[in-house]
Short mmCIF file of C-alpha atoms in Angstrom, two decimals:
data_model
loop_
_atom_site.label_atom_id
_atom_site.label_comp_id
_atom_site.label_asym_id
_atom_site.label_seq_id
_atom_site.Cartn_x
_atom_site.Cartn_y
_atom_site.Cartn_z
CA UNK A 1 -0.38 -13.27 27.16
CA UNK A 2 -2.72 -10.37 27.16
CA UNK A 3 -5.09 -9.13 24.29
CA UNK A 4 -4.96 -6.35 22.62
CA UNK A 5 -7.40 -4.89 19.81
CA UNK A 6 -6.56 -1.92 17.67
CA UNK A 7 -6.76 -1.08 14.42
CA UNK A 8 -7.55 1.45 11.61
CA UNK A 9 -10.55 2.40 9.59
CA UNK A 10 -10.02 1.78 5.76
CA UNK A 11 -10.45 5.26 4.19
CA UNK A 12 -6.80 5.79 2.50
CA UNK A 13 -3.41 5.32 3.11
CA UNK A 14 -2.01 6.17 6.85
CA UNK A 15 -0.07 9.09 7.66
CA UNK A 16 3.10 10.52 9.96
CA UNK A 17 -0.08 11.27 12.50
CA UNK A 18 -1.24 7.40 12.36
CA UNK A 19 2.77 6.44 12.66
CA UNK A 20 3.37 8.86 16.04
CA UNK A 21 -0.12 8.06 17.53
CA UNK A 22 -0.68 4.65 16.85
CA UNK A 23 1.76 2.50 14.56
CA UNK A 24 4.97 3.33 16.42
CA UNK A 25 3.51 1.80 19.41
CA UNK A 26 2.20 -1.23 17.69
CA UNK A 27 5.27 -2.57 16.80
CA UNK A 28 6.50 -2.53 20.82
CA UNK A 29 3.33 -4.03 21.91
CA UNK A 30 3.73 -6.88 19.45
CA UNK A 31 6.42 -9.09 21.44
CA UNK A 32 4.60 -7.77 24.87
CA UNK A 33 0.81 -8.50 23.74
CA UNK A 34 -1.44 -10.95 21.39
CA UNK A 35 -2.48 -8.67 18.93
CA UNK A 36 -4.97 -7.94 16.43
CA UNK A 37 -5.50 -5.12 14.05
CA UNK A 38 -8.66 -4.65 12.73
CA UNK A 39 -9.20 -3.35 9.08
CA UNK A 40 -12.15 -1.51 9.90
CA UNK A 41 -14.01 -1.69 6.95
CA UNK A 42 -17.54 -1.26 7.97
CA UNK A 43 -17.11 1.46 10.33
CA UNK A 44 -15.12 3.38 7.39
CA UNK A 45 -18.88 3.11 5.38
CA UNK A 46 -20.02 5.71 8.63
CA UNK A 47 -18.33 8.69 6.12
CA UNK A 48 -17.30 7.09 3.24
CA UNK A 49 -20.44 4.75 2.20
CA UNK A 50 -20.48 6.25 -1.42
CA UNK A 51 -17.00 5.60 -2.32
CA UNK A 52 -17.04 1.57 -2.00
CA UNK A 53 -13.68 1.68 -4.46
CA UNK A 54 -11.76 3.80 -2.16
CA UNK A 55 -12.36 1.53 0.74
CA UNK A 56 -11.79 -1.89 -1.08
CA UNK A 57 -8.52 -0.54 -2.05
CA UNK A 58 -7.79 1.13 1.34
CA UNK A 59 -7.65 -2.57 2.82
CA UNK A 60 -4.52 -3.41 1.08
CA UNK A 61 -3.27 -0.05 1.49
CA UNK A 62 -3.90 0.18 5.08
CA UNK A 63 -2.34 -3.41 5.68
CA UNK A 64 0.81 -2.68 3.74
CA UNK A 65 1.02 0.48 5.96
CA UNK A 66 0.99 -1.54 9.08
CA UNK A 67 3.08 -4.07 7.26
CA UNK A 68 5.71 -1.44 6.41
CA UNK A 69 6.21 0.16 10.01
CA UNK A 70 7.79 -3.35 10.86
CA UNK A 71 4.25 -5.24 12.31
CA UNK A 72 5.41 -9.06 11.82
CA UNK A 73 2.23 -11.08 10.76
CA UNK A 74 3.89 -14.01 12.23
CA UNK A 75 3.40 -12.15 15.57
CA UNK A 76 -0.13 -9.92 14.98
CA UNK A 77 -3.26 -11.13 13.40
CA UNK A 78 -5.23 -8.59 10.87
CA UNK A 79 -8.83 -8.90 10.46
CA UNK A 80 -11.09 -7.61 8.21
CA UNK A 81 -14.20 -6.30 10.17
CA UNK A 82 -16.55 -7.01 7.24
CA UNK A 83 -15.73 -10.94 7.52
CA UNK A 84 -16.19 -11.43 11.09
CA UNK A 85 -20.08 -11.89 11.52
CA UNK A 86 -19.74 -12.02 15.06
CA UNK A 87 -18.91 -8.06 15.40
CA UNK A 88 -22.15 -7.50 13.38
CA UNK A 89 -24.24 -9.43 15.91
CA UNK A 90 -22.81 -7.92 18.74
CA UNK A 91 -23.65 -4.61 17.16
CA UNK A 92 -26.98 -5.35 17.12
CA UNK A 93 -27.22 -6.81 20.65
CA UNK A 94 -25.32 -3.75 22.29
CA UNK A 95 -27.51 -1.41 20.44
CA UNK A 96 -30.53 -2.72 22.80
CA UNK A 97 -28.24 -1.38 25.68
CA UNK A 98 -27.67 1.91 24.99
CA UNK A 99 -30.08 4.86 24.37
CA UNK A 100 -30.05 7.21 21.09
CA UNK A 101 -29.83 10.19 23.64
CA UNK A 102 -26.66 9.20 25.16
CA UNK A 103 -25.15 8.43 21.58
CA UNK A 104 -26.06 11.80 20.37
CA UNK A 105 -23.96 13.36 23.32
CA UNK A 106 -21.20 11.59 22.93
CA UNK A 107 -18.34 13.91 22.57
CA UNK A 108 -16.70 12.10 19.77
CA UNK A 109 -19.67 11.65 17.79
CA UNK A 110 -20.07 15.15 18.02
CA UNK A 111 -16.92 16.34 17.37
CA UNK A 112 -16.54 13.77 13.73
CA UNK A 113 -20.12 14.95 12.92
CA UNK A 114 -19.28 18.69 12.93
CA UNK A 115 -16.02 18.05 10.97
CA UNK A 116 -18.04 16.26 8.30
CA UNK A 117 -20.66 18.86 8.31
CA UNK A 118 -23.40 16.21 9.52
CA UNK A 119 -26.57 17.69 10.54
CA UNK A 120 -28.80 14.65 10.09
CA UNK A 121 -26.76 11.30 11.56
CA UNK A 122 -27.21 8.35 10.01
CA UNK A 123 -27.78 5.34 12.13
CA UNK A 124 -24.69 3.55 11.29
CA UNK A 125 -22.56 7.03 12.47
CA UNK A 126 -24.35 7.67 15.42
CA UNK A 127 -23.92 4.09 16.41
CA UNK A 128 -20.07 3.98 15.59
CA UNK A 129 -19.34 3.52 19.47
CA UNK A 130 -21.71 0.77 19.50
CA UNK A 131 -19.82 -1.09 16.97
CA UNK A 132 -16.26 -0.49 18.31
CA UNK A 133 -17.96 -2.34 21.72
CA UNK A 134 -18.70 -5.10 19.35
CA UNK A 135 -14.76 -4.77 18.12
CA UNK A 136 -13.09 -5.08 21.30
CA UNK A 137 -15.55 -7.77 22.87
CA UNK A 138 -15.88 -10.51 19.97
CA UNK A 139 -12.71 -11.49 20.93
CA UNK A 140 -12.62 -10.50 24.79
CA UNK A 141 -9.90 -8.02 24.39
CA UNK A 142 -8.38 -7.11 27.53
CA UNK A 143 -6.46 -3.46 26.38
CA UNK A 144 -7.24 -1.34 23.44
CA UNK A 145 -4.53 1.50 22.91
CA UNK A 146 -6.36 4.85 22.52
CA UNK A 147 -5.80 8.30 21.98
CA UNK A 148 -7.45 10.83 24.61
CA UNK A 149 -10.09 11.96 21.40
CA UNK A 150 -10.99 7.93 21.69
CA UNK A 151 -11.60 7.90 25.63
CA UNK A 152 -15.56 8.51 25.78
CA UNK A 153 -15.81 5.64 23.09
CA UNK A 154 -14.19 3.52 25.62
CA UNK A 155 -16.38 4.34 28.59
CA UNK A 156 -19.35 3.95 26.44
CA UNK A 157 -17.71 0.42 25.53
CA UNK A 158 -17.00 -0.39 29.47
CA UNK A 159 -20.70 0.84 30.03
CA UNK A 160 -22.18 -1.52 27.46
CA UNK A 161 -20.30 -4.37 28.58
CA UNK A 162 -21.14 -3.55 32.26
CA UNK A 163 -24.65 -3.41 31.28
CA UNK A 164 -24.39 -6.63 29.49
CA UNK A 165 -23.04 -8.51 32.32
CA UNK A 166 -25.64 -6.77 35.03
CA UNK A 167 -27.97 -8.28 32.93
CA UNK A 168 -26.67 -11.83 31.75
CA UNK A 169 -24.16 -12.69 34.24
CA UNK A 170 -20.52 -12.33 33.91
CA UNK A 171 -19.95 -12.93 30.39
CA UNK A 172 -17.48 -10.68 29.09
CA UNK A 173 -14.42 -8.88 30.01
CA UNK A 174 -14.46 -4.99 30.55
CA UNK A 175 -12.18 -3.81 28.63
CA UNK A 176 -9.43 -1.16 29.76
CA UNK A 177 -7.64 1.50 27.21
CA UNK A 178 -3.96 1.99 26.68
CA UNK A 179 -3.73 5.71 26.85
CA UNK A 180 -1.19 6.68 24.53
CA UNK A 181 1.21 9.47 25.73
CA UNK A 182 1.95 11.02 22.41
CA UNK A 183 0.27 14.14 21.66
CA UNK A 184 -1.67 14.39 18.17
CA UNK A 185 0.80 15.54 15.02
CA UNK A 186 -0.22 18.89 13.74
CA UNK A 187 -0.71 19.17 10.10
CA UNK A 188 1.98 21.32 8.27
CA UNK A 189 -0.11 23.61 7.13
CA UNK A 190 -0.93 24.87 10.73
CA UNK A 191 -3.86 22.81 10.86
CA UNK A 192 -4.14 21.36 14.54
CA UNK A 193 -4.31 18.15 13.46
CA UNK A 194 -3.06 16.16 10.77
CA UNK A 195 -5.74 14.21 8.80
CA UNK A 196 -6.58 12.62 5.22
CA UNK A 197 -9.50 14.84 4.71
CA UNK A 198 -7.94 18.06 5.58
CA UNK A 199 -5.70 17.32 2.63
CA UNK A 200 -2.28 18.21 5.05
CA UNK A 201 -1.03 14.50 5.78
CA UNK A 202 2.67 13.23 4.61
CA UNK A 203 1.60 9.97 4.18
CA UNK A 204 3.83 6.87 4.59
CA UNK A 205 3.88 5.83 1.44
CA UNK A 206 5.26 9.18 0.20
CA UNK A 207 8.14 9.25 -2.20
CA UNK A 208 11.42 11.12 -1.03
CA UNK A 209 10.95 14.03 -3.36
CA UNK A 210 7.10 14.38 -1.98
CA UNK A 211 8.22 14.33 1.82
CA UNK A 212 10.64 17.06 0.54
CA UNK A 213 8.18 19.19 -1.09
CA UNK A 214 5.74 18.90 1.95
CA UNK A 215 8.06 20.06 4.01
CA UNK A 216 9.60 22.98 1.81
CA UNK A 217 5.83 24.36 1.81
CA UNK A 218 5.08 23.85 5.46
CA UNK A 219 4.35 27.01 7.78
CA UNK A 220 6.77 29.03 9.71
CA UNK A 221 7.41 31.90 12.03
CA UNK A 222 5.77 34.34 9.54
CA UNK A 223 7.38 37.22 11.47
CA UNK A 224 10.51 36.15 10.52
CA UNK A 225 11.50 37.91 7.22
CA UNK A 226 15.35 37.94 6.75
CA UNK A 227 18.29 35.32 7.98
CA UNK A 228 19.54 37.58 10.43
CA UNK A 229 16.13 37.73 12.05
CA UNK A 230 15.44 35.94 15.21
CA UNK A 231 12.80 33.37 15.32
CA UNK A 232 9.96 32.11 17.66
CA UNK A 233 10.04 28.16 17.26
CA UNK A 234 6.97 28.06 19.72
CA UNK A 235 4.85 29.05 16.75
CA UNK A 236 6.63 27.17 13.78
CA UNK A 237 4.99 23.95 12.41
CA UNK A 238 8.36 22.50 11.49
CA UNK A 239 9.61 22.72 15.19
CA UNK A 240 6.92 20.74 16.29
CA UNK A 241 7.89 17.65 13.41
CA UNK A 242 11.40 18.43 14.97
CA UNK A 243 10.03 17.56 18.84
CA UNK A 244 8.28 14.52 17.59
CA UNK A 245 10.76 12.95 15.52
CA UNK A 246 14.37 14.25 16.39
CA UNK A 247 13.60 15.04 20.12
CA UNK A 248 17.68 14.79 20.38
CA UNK A 249 18.19 17.67 18.23
CA UNK A 250 15.24 19.61 19.50
CA UNK A 251 16.61 22.04 22.49
CA UNK A 252 19.72 22.74 19.88
CA UNK A 253 17.39 23.54 17.06
CA UNK A 254 15.26 26.02 18.77
CA UNK A 255 18.13 27.78 20.28
CA UNK A 256 19.58 27.92 16.57
CA UNK A 257 16.36 29.28 15.86
CA UNK A 258 15.98 31.71 18.31
CA UNK A 259 19.54 33.49 18.10
CA UNK A 260 19.07 33.29 13.91
CA UNK A 261 22.00 30.67 13.67
CA UNK A 262 19.97 28.74 11.00
CA UNK A 263 17.29 29.88 8.65
CA UNK A 264 13.75 28.42 7.59
CA UNK A 265 15.14 26.60 4.70
CA UNK A 266 17.96 25.07 6.35
CA UNK A 267 15.86 24.00 9.13
CA UNK A 268 13.84 22.64 6.79
CA UNK A 269 16.49 20.47 5.02
CA UNK A 270 16.92 19.16 8.76
CA UNK A 271 13.73 17.86 8.98
CA UNK A 272 12.95 16.44 5.29
CA UNK A 273 16.39 14.82 5.74
CA UNK A 274 15.17 13.10 8.91
CA UNK A 275 11.86 12.11 7.83
CA UNK A 276 13.11 10.45 4.68
CA UNK A 277 15.45 8.65 7.18
CA UNK A 278 12.96 7.33 9.13
CA UNK A 279 10.36 6.63 5.97
CA UNK A 280 13.59 4.35 3.87
CA UNK A 281 13.18 0.94 5.75
CA UNK A 282 9.40 1.67 5.27
CA UNK A 283 9.41 2.30 1.86
CA UNK A 284 11.74 -0.80 1.45
CA UNK A 285 9.44 -3.14 2.98
CA UNK A 286 6.43 -1.27 1.40
CA UNK A 287 7.98 -2.22 -1.98
CA UNK A 288 8.29 -6.03 -1.35
CA UNK A 289 4.48 -6.07 0.00
CA UNK A 290 3.04 -4.18 -2.92
CA UNK A 291 5.10 -6.61 -5.35
CA UNK A 292 3.41 -9.57 -3.43
CA UNK A 293 -0.26 -8.63 -3.21
CA UNK A 294 -1.39 -12.29 -2.93
CA UNK A 295 1.16 -12.72 0.43
CA UNK A 296 -1.20 -9.39 1.82
CA UNK A 297 -4.20 -11.45 0.64
CA UNK A 298 -3.07 -14.46 2.57
CA UNK A 299 -1.95 -12.17 5.87
CA UNK A 300 -5.53 -10.98 5.74
CA UNK A 301 -7.55 -14.13 4.70
CA UNK A 302 -5.65 -16.21 7.49
CA UNK A 303 -6.16 -13.63 10.28
CA UNK A 304 -9.46 -13.31 9.87
CA UNK A 305 -10.17 -17.01 9.94
CA UNK A 306 -8.62 -17.25 12.95
CA UNK A 307 -10.33 -14.29 14.67
CA UNK A 308 -13.59 -15.57 13.60
CA UNK A 309 -12.64 -18.93 15.44
CA UNK A 310 -11.81 -16.71 18.81
CA UNK A 311 -15.39 -15.53 17.96
CA UNK A 312 -17.13 -18.83 18.11
CA UNK A 313 -16.28 -19.19 21.93
CA UNK A 314 -17.37 -15.35 22.56
CA UNK A 315 -20.60 -15.67 20.87
CA UNK A 316 -21.45 -19.02 22.25
CA UNK A 317 -21.28 -17.67 25.85
CA UNK A 318 -22.80 -14.48 24.92
CA UNK A 319 -25.84 -16.51 23.08
CA UNK A 320 -26.40 -18.57 26.17
CA UNK A 321 -26.24 -15.95 28.59
CA UNK A 322 -28.87 -14.28 26.94
CA UNK A 323 -30.36 -17.54 26.06
CA UNK A 324 -30.71 -17.08 22.55
CA UNK A 325 -30.27 -20.59 21.48
CA UNK A 326 -32.32 -23.52 19.78
#
């Protein structure tokens, strides 16, 4: 089986945007590929270096989020990034092969720096794409599932690997992206992105009542005042969620909105009922794993041990190619 490397930064619990953009697809891919799920606690430090307690707790939260959506620990390997020395070593080696100027012009780095309000970038933040290249290559992954916002990082990773192979011989696989065809899920507050730092997320761990309250607060067509007013679903955030989670009912909901056959309150009820139906089995699995944190710890520990064994061959080949040996 070909190998996939994917994962999440451990900066808090995951939300519906993660589910639509990556987690749902991971469940499908776990039967088709050897899958490594990286719990990226080192990369979490690039933006949350002053919140070690959040990162520490989030290692478990993110692992449980992945398990709750249906990922099978017998089929996938959970890896704690900070406990794989090969990733840190490769990050150092790769840093010699890319210029600071190239990293500064990476569009994803620039966009995220603007999002966090960073004017003076730390070495770690600027080198995020280098670290990501190390994540991918420590296990010689064939494929990396990504959204279109991560394409610049993937292209940088390929350039680094090609540069390494040109200098030292064909040692590492040149990774390919597995592009997600799912559009980014917007926030219910009207923001174009649902995000942890934006305070507009519905989390996979939210209770039924919390989901209901969040959906009730969602922005709809502000020009629609009375129940008899015809609505415009194209500018309604609730409608975007219907498209993502109720595609079979989407056209009918749009028609009812345009013809004033359904009000916003009823439309939101349809949505939060659908979301809670989707989240119900996740909550059940979550309850099991939250009650068995030692099991989650064992899943992470054993997976990380497996990853370190995989990395041994990679690092032996890398160091031999670079003539770094005793």
